[in-house]
Short mmCIF file of C-alpha atoms in Angstrom, two decimals:
data_model
loop_
_atom_site.label_atom_id
_atom_site.label_comp_id
_atom_site.label_asym_id
_atom_site.label_seq_id
_atom_site.Cartn_x
_atom_site.Cartn_y
_atom_site.Cartn_z
CA MET N 1 -5.99 7.65 -21.81
CA THR N 2 -9.20 8.23 -20.45
CA MET N 3 -11.36 5.47 -19.31
CA THR N 4 -14.81 6.47 -18.70
CA THR N 5 -16.63 3.92 -20.61
CA ASP N 6 -19.35 1.67 -19.47
CA ALA N 7 -18.88 -1.58 -18.14
CA GLY N 8 -19.56 -3.24 -21.64
CA ASP N 9 -16.31 -1.93 -23.09
CA ALA N 10 -13.76 -4.94 -23.17
CA ALA N 11 -10.59 -2.37 -22.79
CA CYS N 12 -11.99 -0.63 -19.64
CA LEU N 13 -12.64 -4.17 -18.16
CA ASP N 14 -9.32 -5.42 -18.95
CA LEU N 15 -7.78 -2.41 -17.65
CA THR N 16 -9.52 -2.63 -14.55
CA ARG N 17 -8.43 -6.02 -13.82
CA THR N 18 -4.86 -5.16 -14.81
CA LEU N 19 -4.72 -2.45 -12.26
CA ARG N 20 -6.44 -4.41 -9.50
CA ARG N 21 -3.79 -7.26 -10.15
CA ARG N 22 -1.06 -4.98 -9.97
CA GLY N 23 -2.20 -3.19 -6.77
CA VAL N 24 -2.59 -6.62 -5.14
CA VAL N 25 0.89 -7.58 -6.23
CA VAL N 26 2.61 -4.13 -4.99
CA LEU N 27 0.48 -4.21 -1.79
CA SER N 28 1.23 -7.91 -0.70
CA VAL N 29 4.86 -7.33 -1.35
CA PHE N 30 5.23 -4.12 0.54
CA GLY N 31 3.13 -5.67 3.20
CA MET N 32 5.88 -8.28 3.49
CA VAL N 33 8.42 -5.46 3.76
CA TRP N 34 6.62 -4.03 6.73
CA ALA N 35 6.34 -7.50 8.37
CA LEU N 36 10.32 -7.90 8.29
CA ALA N 37 10.51 -4.24 9.51
CA GLY N 38 8.20 -4.67 12.15
CA GLY N 39 9.78 -8.37 13.04
CA SER N 40 13.06 -6.84 13.48
CA GLY N 41 11.75 -4.96 16.41
CA LEU N 42 10.51 -8.09 18.15
CA PRO N 43 12.86 -10.07 20.60
CA SER N 44 14.38 -13.26 19.26
CA PRO N 45 13.11 -15.05 17.21
CA GLY N 46 10.76 -12.36 16.23
CA LEU N 47 12.20 -11.65 12.94
CA ALA N 48 12.30 -15.20 11.69
CA VAL N 49 8.51 -15.71 12.74
CA ALA N 50 7.41 -12.30 11.14
CA GLY N 51 9.15 -13.34 8.02
CA VAL N 52 7.77 -16.68 7.56
CA LEU N 53 4.45 -15.50 8.47
CA GLY N 54 4.83 -12.96 6.38
CA ALA N 55 5.70 -14.90 3.76
CA LEU N 56 2.61 -17.22 4.16
CA LEU N 57 0.24 -14.00 4.39
CA ALA N 58 1.71 -12.42 1.38
CA ALA N 59 1.60 -15.35 -0.64
CA GLY N 60 -1.87 -16.12 0.60
CA THR N 61 -2.85 -12.53 -0.29
CA LEU N 62 -1.23 -13.01 -3.73
CA VAL N 63 -3.15 -16.23 -4.80
CA ALA N 64 -6.23 -14.90 -3.21
CA GLY N 65 -5.86 -11.85 -4.89
CA ARG N 66 -5.28 -13.41 -8.41
CA ARG N 67 -8.39 -16.00 -7.97
CA ARG N 68 -10.54 -12.51 -7.29
CA THR N 69 -9.52 -10.71 -9.98
CA ALA N 70 -9.79 -13.29 -12.44
CA GLY N 71 -13.68 -13.32 -12.31
CA GLU N 72 -16.27 -11.05 -13.56
CA VAL N 73 -15.26 -7.07 -12.87
CA THR N 74 -18.18 -5.48 -10.86
CA ARG N 75 -17.02 -2.31 -10.79
CA PRO N 76 -14.98 -0.96 -13.74
CA VAL N 77 -12.55 1.89 -12.70
CA ARG N 78 -13.24 5.34 -13.74
CA LEU N 79 -9.83 7.18 -14.20
CA PRO N 80 -9.15 11.01 -14.61
CA GLU N 81 -7.65 12.51 -17.58
CA ARG N 82 -3.76 11.92 -17.61
CA TRP N 83 -4.17 9.42 -14.45
CA ASN N 84 -0.59 7.58 -15.25
CA ARG N 85 1.19 10.87 -15.23
CA GLY N 86 -0.32 11.74 -11.85
CA VAL N 87 0.72 8.29 -10.59
CA GLY N 88 3.90 9.06 -11.73
CA VAL N 89 4.19 12.33 -9.80
CA VAL N 90 3.02 10.77 -6.83
CA ASN N 91 5.19 7.89 -6.61
CA ALA N 92 8.07 10.11 -7.31
CA ALA N 93 7.29 12.35 -4.53
CA GLU N 94 6.71 9.34 -2.15
CA ALA N 95 10.37 7.97 -3.23
CA ALA N 96 11.93 11.57 -2.80
CA ALA N 97 10.12 11.71 0.59
CA ILE N 98 11.55 8.27 1.71
CA VAL N 99 15.16 9.16 0.86
CA GLY N 100 14.63 12.72 2.55
CA VAL N 101 13.58 10.80 5.65
CA VAL N 102 16.09 8.26 5.81
CA ALA N 103 18.81 10.79 5.35
CA GLY N 104 17.53 13.59 7.23
CA ALA N 105 17.12 10.80 10.17
CA ASN N 106 20.70 9.59 9.75
CA ALA N 107 22.18 12.99 9.42
CA SER N 108 20.55 14.36 12.53
CA GLY N 109 21.67 11.03 14.60
CA HIS N 110 17.96 9.74 14.98
CA PRO N 111 17.76 6.66 12.48
CA GLU N 112 15.04 5.37 14.73
CA TRP N 113 12.49 7.92 13.25
CA ILE N 114 13.11 6.30 9.82
CA PRO N 115 10.10 3.43 10.21
CA VAL N 116 7.45 6.72 11.28
CA GLY N 117 8.84 8.85 8.69
CA VAL N 118 8.56 6.10 5.89
CA CYS N 119 5.13 4.94 6.91
CA LEU N 120 3.86 8.39 6.88
CA ALA N 121 5.32 8.98 3.71
CA VAL N 122 3.95 5.67 2.28
CA GLY N 123 0.40 6.60 3.94
CA LEU N 124 -0.03 10.08 2.40
CA HIS N 125 1.01 8.82 -1.15
CA PHE N 126 -2.03 6.53 -1.06
CA PHE N 127 -4.42 9.75 -0.80
CA PRO N 128 -3.87 10.89 -3.97
CA LEU N 129 -3.57 7.26 -5.53
CA ALA N 130 -7.24 6.54 -4.26
CA ARG N 131 -8.69 8.98 -6.70
CA LEU N 132 -6.17 8.83 -9.53
CA TYR N 133 -6.74 4.55 -9.79
CA ASP N 134 -10.48 5.35 -8.59
CA GLN N 135 -9.82 2.68 -5.69
CA ARG N 136 -11.28 3.97 -2.70
CA GLN N 137 -9.56 1.20 -0.55
CA TYR N 138 -6.33 3.25 -0.88
CA GLY N 139 -8.03 5.86 1.05
CA TRP N 140 -8.73 3.59 4.04
CA VAL N 141 -5.08 2.18 3.82
CA ALA N 142 -3.94 5.82 3.62
CA ALA N 143 -5.62 6.86 6.70
CA ALA N 144 -4.54 3.82 8.47
CA LEU N 145 -0.96 4.38 7.36
CA THR N 146 -0.96 7.83 8.57
CA ALA N 147 -2.42 6.97 11.88
CA LEU N 148 -0.11 4.38 12.55
CA ALA N 149 2.95 7.02 11.84
CA ALA N 150 1.47 9.37 14.19
CA ILE N 151 1.12 6.58 17.01
CA GLY N 152 4.67 5.31 16.31
CA GLY N 153 6.04 9.32 16.38
CA GLY N 154 4.03 9.66 19.88
CA LEU N 155 5.48 6.61 21.42
CA LEU N 156 9.19 7.25 20.12
CA ALA N 157 8.68 10.96 21.47
CA GLY N 158 7.56 9.47 24.67
CA GLY N 159 10.58 7.09 25.34
CA LEU N 160 9.38 3.85 23.68
CA SER N 161 12.66 1.83 22.29
CA ALA N 162 13.34 2.09 18.39
CA GLU N 163 12.67 -1.70 18.58
CA ALA N 164 9.07 -1.58 20.19
CA VAL N 165 8.19 1.34 17.77
CA ARG N 166 9.46 -0.58 14.55
CA ALA N 167 7.10 -3.36 15.75
CA VAL N 168 3.86 -1.29 16.61
CA VAL N 169 4.37 0.25 13.30
CA GLY N 170 5.67 -2.45 10.97
CA LEU N 171 3.29 -5.33 12.01
CA PRO N 172 -0.11 -3.32 11.71
CA ALA N 173 1.04 -1.65 8.49
CA ALA N 174 1.65 -4.94 6.98
CA LEU N 175 -1.80 -6.39 8.03
CA ALA N 176 -3.27 -3.26 6.60
CA LEU N 177 -1.69 -3.44 3.12
CA TRP N 178 -2.52 -7.13 3.19
CA GLY N 179 -6.12 -6.17 3.97
CA THR N 180 -6.30 -3.67 1.29
CA ALA N 181 -5.13 -5.95 -1.35
CA LEU N 182 -7.68 -8.39 -0.65
CA LEU N 183 -10.34 -5.60 -0.96
CA VAL N 184 -8.83 -4.41 -3.89
CA ALA N 185 -9.22 -7.72 -5.71
CA ARG N 186 -12.71 -8.06 -4.36
CA ASP N 187 -14.11 -4.48 -5.85
#
């Protein structure tokens, strides 16, 4: 279904609001996942602190996002032809890449590369989603996560511990996802 209607079209406004709400939820939940991953690299009680703060930030993002998406839609989405099929392909490719990263890193005896590889896969998948969902903010988070993966990879290759790399990649990734959720909600 192509939605290239003007702002007065109720169906387009409804779809815009729905897609933004879903985006806020997905970004908030996965921000929490990254907060826990990053927290697992911190000295004790880092994981517990990251978990509590992450839960509070995720909940705050969800509440703020819900409120913001309930208001007037200022910019209705303009979705490309067969956008939902494209989203399915992109998400399937991301899932396959993550499985490949986990399997390859474990098989090669280098599980410390998993957070870096997963962050790269997640970051890259946002580039096409920015166009498919007509949300330029996804391009920003794509760039941020891809850069975090590159930084984490460089630090890991340079000898930084796996724990420190999890924190360096995971905690900023969580913040990037939560920040993007808020930006998506206000657009």
